[in-house]
Coordinates of C-alpha atoms in Angstrom, one line a residue:
M25 CA 0.0 0.0 0.0
A26 CA 2.4 2.6 -1.3
K27 CA 1.2 6.1 -0.4
P28 CA 3.2 9.4 -0.2
Q29 CA 4.3 10.4 3.2
P30 CA 2.1 13.1 4.7
S31 CA 3.2 16.7 5.0
W32 CA 2.1 16.5 8.7
G33 CA 5.4 15.0 9.8
L34 CA 3.4 12.2 11.4
T35 CA 3.4 8.6 10.5
G36 CA -0.1 8.4 9.1
P37 CA -0.8 8.6 5.4
E38 CA -2.2 11.7 3.8
V39 CA -5.2 12.2 1.7
P40 CA -4.5 11.4 -2.0
P41 CA -4.4 14.5 -4.3
S42 CA -7.6 13.9 -6.2
P43 CA -10.9 12.1 -5.8
R44 CA -10.2 10.1 -9.0
T45 CA -6.9 8.8 -7.5
M46 CA -8.7 8.0 -4.3
R47 CA -11.4 6.0 -6.1
T48 CA -8.7 4.1 -8.0
L49 CA -6.7 3.3 -4.9
R50 CA -9.8 2.2 -3.1
K51 CA -10.7 -0.2 -5.9
I52 CA -7.2 -1.5 -6.2
Q53 CA -7.0 -2.2 -2.4
S54 CA -10.5 -3.6 -2.0
H55 CA -11.1 -7.2 -0.9
Q56 CA -11.8 -8.3 -4.4
V57 CA -8.3 -7.5 -5.5
L58 CA -6.5 -8.7 -2.4
T59 CA -6.9 -12.3 -3.7
T60 CA -5.7 -11.5 -7.2
S61 CA -2.1 -11.5 -8.4
S62 CA 0.0 -8.4 -8.8
A63 CA 0.0 -8.9 -12.6
L64 CA -3.8 -8.7 -12.7
I65 CA -3.7 -5.6 -10.5
A66 CA -1.2 -3.9 -12.9
N67 CA -3.4 -4.7 -15.9
T68 CA -6.7 -3.5 -14.2
Q69 CA -8.3 -0.5 -15.9
P70 CA -9.4 2.5 -13.8
P71 CA -12.5 1.3 -11.9
L72 CA -16.1 2.6 -12.0
P73 CA -16.9 4.9 -9.1
S74 CA -18.6 2.3 -7.0
D75 CA -17.9 0.9 -3.5
G76 CA -15.0 -1.5 -3.6
L77 CA -16.3 -3.7 -0.8
E78 CA -20.0 -4.0 -1.5
N79 CA -19.9 -6.8 -4.1
G80 CA -18.8 -10.4 -3.6
P81 CA -15.9 -12.1 -5.4
P82 CA -16.4 -12.1 -9.2
T83 CA -17.9 -15.3 -10.6
A84 CA -16.4 -14.6 -14.1
P85 CA -12.6 -14.5 -14.9
V86 CA -11.1 -11.3 -13.7
G87 CA -9.7 -10.4 -17.1
A88 CA -13.0 -10.8 -18.8
S89 CA -14.7 -8.8 -16.1
V90 CA -12.3 -5.9 -16.4
R91 CA -12.6 -5.9 -20.2
A92 CA -16.4 -6.0 -20.0
R93 CA -16.5 -3.1 -17.5
A94 CA -14.1 -1.0 -19.5
H95 CA -16.2 -1.6 -22.6
R96 CA -19.4 -0.6 -20.8
R97 CA -17.8 2.5 -19.4
A98 CA -16.5 3.6 -22.8
R99 CA -19.9 3.2 -24.4
S100 CA -21.6 5.0 -21.5
N101 CA -19.3 8.0 -21.9
S102 CA -19.9 8.1 -25.6
D103 CA -23.7 7.9 -25.1
A104 CA -23.4 10.6 -22.4
A105 CA -21.5 12.9 -24.8
T106 CA -24.1 12.4 -27.5
R107 CA -27.0 13.1 -25.2
E108 CA -25.2 16.2 -23.8
A109 CA -24.7 17.5 -27.4
A110 CA -28.4 17.0 -28.2
A111 CA -29.5 18.7 -25.0
T112 CA -27.2 21.6 -25.7
A113 CA -28.7 22.1 -29.1
T114 CA -32.3 22.2 -27.8
A115 CA -31.9 23.8 -24.4
P116 CA -33.3 27.4 -24.2
A117 CA -30.8 28.5 -21.6
P118 CA -27.5 26.7 -22.3
T119 CA -25.6 28.7 -19.7
Q120 CA -27.8 27.2 -16.8
R121 CA -26.4 24.2 -15.1
R122 CA -27.9 21.7 -12.7
P123 CA -26.3 22.2 -9.3
A124 CA -23.8 19.6 -8.2
R125 CA -25.1 16.8 -5.9
K126 CA -23.5 16.7 -2.5
T127 CA -21.7 13.4 -2.1
G128 CA -19.2 14.3 0.6
S129 CA -16.3 13.6 -1.8
G130 CA -15.5 17.2 -2.4
I131 CA -16.3 17.0 -6.1
G132 CA -17.9 20.3 -7.2
L133 CA -17.8 21.6 -3.6
K134 CA -15.6 23.9 -1.7
R135 CA -13.4 22.0 0.6
S136 CA -13.9 22.5 4.3
V137 CA -11.3 24.0 6.6
L138 CA -10.8 20.5 8.2
E139 CA -10.2 18.9 4.8
N140 CA -7.8 21.7 3.8
L141 CA -5.8 21.2 7.0
L142 CA -5.6 17.5 6.3
R143 CA -4.4 18.0 2.7
D144 CA -2.0 20.9 3.3
G145 CA -0.6 20.0 6.8
P146 CA 0.0 22.3 9.7
Q147 CA 1.4 25.8 9.0
N148 CA 5.1 26.3 9.5
G149 CA 5.4 22.5 10.1
N150 CA 4.3 22.9 13.7
T151 CA 2.8 19.4 14.3
R152 CA 1.7 20.0 17.9
E153 CA -0.3 23.1 17.0
G154 CA -1.6 21.5 13.9
L155 CA -3.0 18.5 15.9
Q156 CA -4.7 20.8 18.4
E157 CA -6.3 22.7 15.5
L158 CA -7.3 19.5 13.9
K159 CA -9.0 18.2 17.1
Y160 CA -10.8 21.5 17.6
L161 CA -12.1 21.4 14.0
V162 CA -13.4 17.9 14.6
L163 CA -15.3 19.2 17.7
S164 CA -16.6 22.4 16.2
T165 CA -17.4 21.1 12.7
R166 CA -18.5 17.7 11.4
V167 CA -16.5 15.7 8.9
D168 CA -18.0 16.1 5.4
A169 CA -19.9 13.0 4.5
D170 CA -22.8 11.9 2.4
G171 CA -26.1 10.4 3.6
D172 CA -24.4 7.0 4.0
G173 CA -21.7 8.4 6.2
M174 CA -19.0 8.0 3.5
S175 CA -16.2 10.6 3.5
S176 CA -13.2 10.9 1.2
Y177 CA -10.9 11.8 4.0
R178 CA -12.3 10.4 7.3
V179 CA -10.0 7.3 7.3
Y180 CA -6.9 9.6 7.0
L181 CA -8.2 11.7 9.8
W182 CA -8.4 8.6 12.0
L183 CA -4.9 7.5 11.0
I184 CA -3.4 10.8 11.9
L185 CA -5.3 11.2 15.2
L186 CA -4.2 7.7 16.3
N187 CA -0.7 8.3 14.8
I188 CA -0.7 5.0 12.9
P189 CA 2.1 4.5 10.3
P190 CA 1.6 3.2 6.8
L191 CA 1.3 -0.6 6.7
P192 CA 2.7 -2.5 3.7
T193 CA 0.0 -4.5 2.0
D194 CA 2.3 -7.6 1.9
D195 CA 2.3 -7.7 5.7
Y196 CA -1.5 -8.0 5.8
L197 CA -1.5 -10.5 2.9
A198 CA 1.0 -12.7 4.8
L199 CA -1.4 -12.9 7.7
V200 CA -4.3 -13.7 5.4
H201 CA -2.4 -16.4 3.6
R202 CA -1.6 -18.2 6.9
G203 CA -5.1 -19.5 6.8
R204 CA -7.3 -20.3 9.8
S205 CA -6.2 -18.9 13.2
P206 CA -7.0 -20.7 16.5
A207 CA -9.9 -18.4 16.9
Y208 CA -11.4 -19.0 13.4
T209 CA -14.4 -21.0 14.6
K210 CA -15.4 -18.3 17.1
I211 CA -15.0 -15.7 14.4
R212 CA -17.2 -17.5 12.0
N213 CA -19.9 -17.9 14.7
D214 CA -20.1 -14.1 15.0
T215 CA -19.4 -12.5 11.7
F216 CA -22.7 -13.5 10.0
R217 CA -24.7 -11.5 12.5
T218 CA -22.5 -8.4 12.6
L219 CA -24.8 -5.4 12.2
A220 CA -27.2 -7.8 10.4
T221 CA -30.1 -5.3 10.4
D222 CA -28.0 -2.4 9.0
P223 CA -28.6 -2.2 5.2
L224 CA -25.7 0.3 4.8
F225 CA -23.2 -2.0 6.3
K226 CA -24.4 -5.1 4.6
R227 CA -24.3 -3.3 1.2
R228 CA -20.8 -2.1 1.6
V229 CA -18.9 -4.7 3.7
T230 CA -19.0 -8.4 2.9
E231 CA -18.7 -11.1 5.6
A232 CA -15.6 -12.5 3.8
S233 CA -13.7 -9.2 4.4
L234 CA -14.8 -9.2 8.0
I235 CA -13.6 -12.8 8.5
R236 CA -10.2 -12.0 6.8
L237 CA -9.6 -9.0 9.0
L238 CA -10.5 -10.6 12.3
N239 CA -8.6 -13.7 11.5
A240 CA -5.5 -11.6 10.6
V241 CA -5.8 -9.7 13.9
A242 CA -6.2 -13.0 15.7
W243 CA -2.9 -14.3 14.2
K244 CA -1.2 -11.0 15.1
L245 CA -2.3 -11.3 18.7
H246 CA -1.5 -15.0 18.8
D247 CA 2.1 -14.2 17.7
S248 CA 2.6 -11.4 20.2
K249 CA 1.3 -13.6 23.1
T250 CA 3.5 -16.5 22.1
K251 CA 6.6 -14.2 22.2
S252 CA 5.6 -12.6 25.5
R253 CA 5.2 -16.1 27.1
S254 CA 8.5 -17.4 25.8
R255 CA 10.7 -14.5 27.0
P256 CA 10.0 -14.7 30.7
S257 CA 10.4 -18.5 30.6
S258 CA 13.9 -18.1 29.1
R259 CA 15.0 -15.5 31.7
R260 CA 13.7 -17.7 34.6
R261 CA 15.7 -20.7 33.4
E262 CA 18.8 -18.6 33.2
M263 CA 18.4 -17.3 36.7
E264 CA 17.8 -20.9 38.0
L265 CA 20.9 -22.1 36.3
L266 CA 22.8 -19.1 37.7
V267 CA 22.0 -20.0 41.3
N268 CA 22.3 -23.7 40.6
T269 CA 18.8 -24.4 42.0
P270 CA 16.6 -27.0 40.3
P271 CA 13.2 -25.7 39.3
R272 CA 10.2 -26.8 41.3
I273 CA 7.2 -28.3 39.6
A274 CA 5.0 -25.4 40.7
E275 CA 7.4 -23.0 39.0
D276 CA 7.6 -25.0 35.7
P277 CA 8.4 -22.4 33.0
S278 CA 6.4 -24.4 30.5
V279 CA 3.2 -23.5 32.2
P280 CA 1.9 -20.1 30.9
D281 CA 1.7 -17.4 33.4
D282 CA -1.5 -15.9 31.8
S283 CA -4.3 -17.5 33.8
S284 CA -6.9 -16.1 31.3
M285 CA -5.6 -18.4 28.5
G286 CA -8.1 -21.1 27.6
S287 CA -7.3 -24.6 26.7
S288 CA -7.0 -23.8 23.0
G289 CA -5.3 -20.4 23.5
D290 CA -8.0 -18.5 21.6
S291 CA -9.7 -16.9 24.5
T292 CA -7.3 -13.9 24.5
I293 CA -7.0 -13.4 20.8
Y294 CA -10.7 -13.1 20.1
V295 CA -13.7 -12.3 22.3
Q296 CA -17.3 -12.0 21.3
G297 CA -18.1 -8.4 20.3
M298 CA -14.8 -7.7 18.5
N299 CA -16.7 -8.3 15.2
V300 CA -19.0 -5.3 16.0
L301 CA -16.1 -3.1 17.1
C302 CA -14.3 -3.9 13.9
A303 CA -17.3 -3.1 11.7
P304 CA -17.0 0.7 11.5
F305 CA -13.3 0.5 10.7
L306 CA -14.1 -1.7 7.6
Y307 CA -17.0 0.5 6.7
A308 CA -15.1 3.8 6.8
A309 CA -11.7 2.6 5.4
R310 CA -10.8 2.6 1.8
S311 CA -9.1 -0.7 2.0
E312 CA -8.8 -3.8 4.2
V313 CA -5.2 -2.9 5.0
E314 CA -6.2 0.5 6.4
A315 CA -9.0 -1.1 8.4
F316 CA -6.6 -3.8 9.7
A317 CA -4.0 -1.2 10.8
L318 CA -6.7 0.9 12.6
F319 CA -8.4 -2.0 14.3
H320 CA -5.2 -3.8 15.4
Y321 CA -3.8 -0.6 16.8
F322 CA -7.0 0.2 18.6
V323 CA -7.5 -3.1 20.4
T324 CA -3.8 -3.4 21.4
R325 CA -3.0 0.2 22.4
E326 CA -6.3 1.9 23.3
C327 CA -8.4 -0.8 24.8
P328 CA -6.4 -4.0 25.4
G329 CA -8.4 -4.6 28.6
Y330 CA -11.5 -5.0 26.5
I331 CA -10.2 -8.1 24.6
C332 CA -8.5 -10.0 27.4
G333 CA -10.1 -13.3 28.5
T334 CA -11.9 -11.8 31.5
M335 CA -12.8 -8.5 29.8
D336 CA -11.6 -6.6 32.9
G337 CA -11.6 -3.3 31.0
V338 CA -15.2 -3.6 30.0
H339 CA -16.3 -4.4 33.6
K340 CA -14.4 -1.4 34.9
G341 CA -16.1 0.7 32.3
L342 CA -19.5 -0.5 33.4
R343 CA -18.8 0.4 37.0
L344 CA -17.6 3.8 35.8
V345 CA -20.9 4.3 34.0
D346 CA -22.8 3.8 37.3
R347 CA -20.4 6.1 39.2
C348 CA -20.4 8.9 36.6
L349 CA -24.2 8.8 36.3
E350 CA -24.5 9.0 40.1
I351 CA -22.3 12.1 40.0
V352 CA -23.9 14.0 37.2
E353 CA -27.5 12.8 37.5
P354 CA -28.0 11.4 41.1
K355 CA -31.9 11.2 40.8
L356 CA -31.8 9.1 37.7
A357 CA -29.0 6.9 39.1
A358 CA -31.0 6.3 42.3
Y359 CA -34.1 5.4 40.3
L360 CA -32.3 2.9 38.2
F361 CA -30.5 1.4 41.2
S362 CA -33.8 1.1 43.0
K363 CA -35.0 -1.1 40.1
G364 CA -31.9 -3.2 40.2
M365 CA -30.6 -1.7 36.9
Q366 CA -26.9 -1.4 37.1
A367 CA -24.9 -0.7 33.9
E368 CA -23.8 -4.4 33.8
L369 CA -27.3 -5.3 32.7
Y370 CA -27.8 -2.8 29.9
A371 CA -24.6 -1.1 28.9
F372 CA -22.2 -4.0 28.2
P373 CA -22.5 -3.8 24.3
S374 CA -22.2 0.0 24.3
V375 CA -19.0 -0.1 26.4
L376 CA -17.4 -2.9 24.4
T377 CA -18.1 -1.5 21.0
L378 CA -17.9 2.2 21.6
C379 CA -21.6 2.6 20.9
A380 CA -21.2 0.9 17.5
C381 CA -24.0 -1.4 18.4
T382 CA -26.5 1.5 18.3
P383 CA -27.6 2.7 14.9
P384 CA -27.5 4.6 12.6
L385 CA -24.0 3.8 11.4
P386 CA -23.3 7.3 9.9
E387 CA -23.9 8.8 13.4
V388 CA -21.5 6.2 14.9
L389 CA -18.8 7.4 12.6
H390 CA -19.3 11.0 13.6
L391 CA -19.2 10.0 17.3
W392 CA -15.9 8.1 16.6
D393 CA -14.4 11.2 15.0
F394 CA -14.9 12.9 18.4
L395 CA -13.6 9.9 20.4
F396 CA -10.5 9.5 18.4
A397 CA -9.7 13.2 18.7
Y398 CA -10.2 13.5 22.5
G399 CA -9.9 9.9 23.7
P400 CA -11.9 6.7 23.5
H401 CA -12.4 6.8 27.3
L402 CA -15.0 9.5 26.7
N403 CA -17.3 6.8 25.4
I404 CA -18.2 6.1 29.0
L405 CA -19.6 9.7 29.3
C406 CA -21.3 9.3 25.9
I407 CA -23.2 6.4 27.3
V408 CA -24.2 8.5 30.4
A409 CA -25.2 11.3 28.0
Q410 CA -27.6 8.9 26.2
L411 CA -29.1 7.9 29.5
I412 CA -29.7 11.5 30.4
R413 CA -31.4 12.1 27.1
M414 CA -33.7 9.2 27.9
R415 CA -34.4 10.5 31.4
D416 CA -38.0 11.4 31.1
I417 CA -38.9 8.1 29.3
I418 CA -37.1 6.2 32.0
F419 CA -38.9 8.0 34.9
E420 CA -42.3 7.4 33.3
S421 CA -41.6 3.7 32.9
P422 CA -42.3 1.3 35.8
S423 CA -40.0 -1.2 34.2
P424 CA -37.0 0.6 32.7
N425 CA -35.2 -2.6 31.8
K426 CA -37.5 -2.9 28.7
I427 CA -36.5 0.6 27.6
L428 CA -32.8 0.0 28.1
R429 CA -32.7 -3.2 26.1
S430 CA -32.0 -1.0 23.1
F431 CA -31.0 2.6 23.1
P432 CA -32.7 5.2 20.9
P433 CA -31.0 6.0 17.6
L434 CA -27.7 7.9 18.0
D435 CA -27.6 11.7 17.6
A436 CA -23.9 12.3 17.6
K437 CA -24.1 16.1 17.6
E438 CA -26.3 16.2 20.7
I439 CA -24.4 13.4 22.5
I440 CA -21.1 15.1 21.9
A441 CA -22.4 18.5 23.1
L442 CA -23.7 16.9 26.3
T443 CA -20.6 14.9 26.9
V444 CA -18.4 18.0 26.8
L445 CA -20.6 19.5 29.5
L446 CA -20.4 16.4 31.6
V447 CA -16.6 16.3 31.5
R448 CA -16.5 19.4 33.7
K449 CA -18.5 17.7 36.4
I450 CA -16.3 14.6 36.8
P451 CA -13.8 14.8 39.6
D452 CA -10.1 14.5 38.7
D453 CA -9.6 11.1 40.3
I454 CA -12.6 9.6 38.5
Y455 CA -11.4 11.1 35.3
V456 CA -8.0 9.4 35.7
E457 CA -9.8 6.1 36.1
L458 CA -11.8 6.8 32.9
I459 CA -8.5 7.3 31.0
N460 CA -6.9 4.1 32.3
H461 CA -9.9 1.8 32.7
A462 CA -9.3 0.0 29.3
K463 CA -5.5 -0.3 29.5

């Protein structure tokens, strides 16, 4: 995935120079082409401006498919030119033009300040000030997107905010070609129901791409855990030999120190819910490689406590939901507690998936823009904000558990505005716990 280095001075890739180039890169890097040879990729004609991940693998030979699409496109352009000439000859006002349709890609539209900053980089090369300005723009303005939540630069914004370096495509392909990971069966049991009722997601992301990405991340986590277990064992043997003391059975280095490991070793490389957490990355990214880089970084650096065998980070987050709600809205918290409604009973999916389990997906993406700019730990307060917005309905219900089974549709703008106000009410010691709860 060769992309020019950004003028940011960061390690994330920059936005390609033109929408046509971006569409071409996206098609080349889609899951359909990941399984083809490099020779076929080199011979592929510029693709049609369609989503690269919404169609399944081609049933006809790739070469024939490419030739057929190129032929149809040439004929379409020719017909369009003929129709345009005829319309020009008969139109009473040839100078009038139909206004451009807003697609969020920037075509025919003036670029926003946020997009210009992403494209041009910070002034005078001051990365620190540029990042602060970038975060403020995310908070004060929304990322330009169409009705489906698609944006031409959102994935690059995420890569810059999370400071993720470019990942060679071959590294991802090597993990894919290793085949089934130890967690493959668990992954297959979850992927088919990932956002199953969301037509936007089902139209754009295939189950095959979701399986490949999760399986690749499982291999990556498996390798890192294997190395981390082997290194302490070697050091322990060296120390025992140094003091000439035979090892005891209870201290056998061959026994893994991680008590959360299951019998097959897959309990800490995949947990249920990772499929939903992965879904927005695949939806927003322009290639599987970008989605893999984002998702792997996120689960290993931002919330490793969410994917360990016991999900300690998720349970800490749930307890923080109760504590923060008690601080900012004590009456609502007391009412829920009197009904036996702790966050463990209703907020588990929202904590684990950063609210990705609550539709609509375009609003989830806007919420994630804010979380990646100011910290994923603020998701806890976003959940509290949703509860506060439901306050009147909860008080009127004698059985709030029925209401809290599914939260109302997300309104990212309102939730973010309320979350910013709630931050001021959280004591410093609780806020530190928020920051560290997923580590």
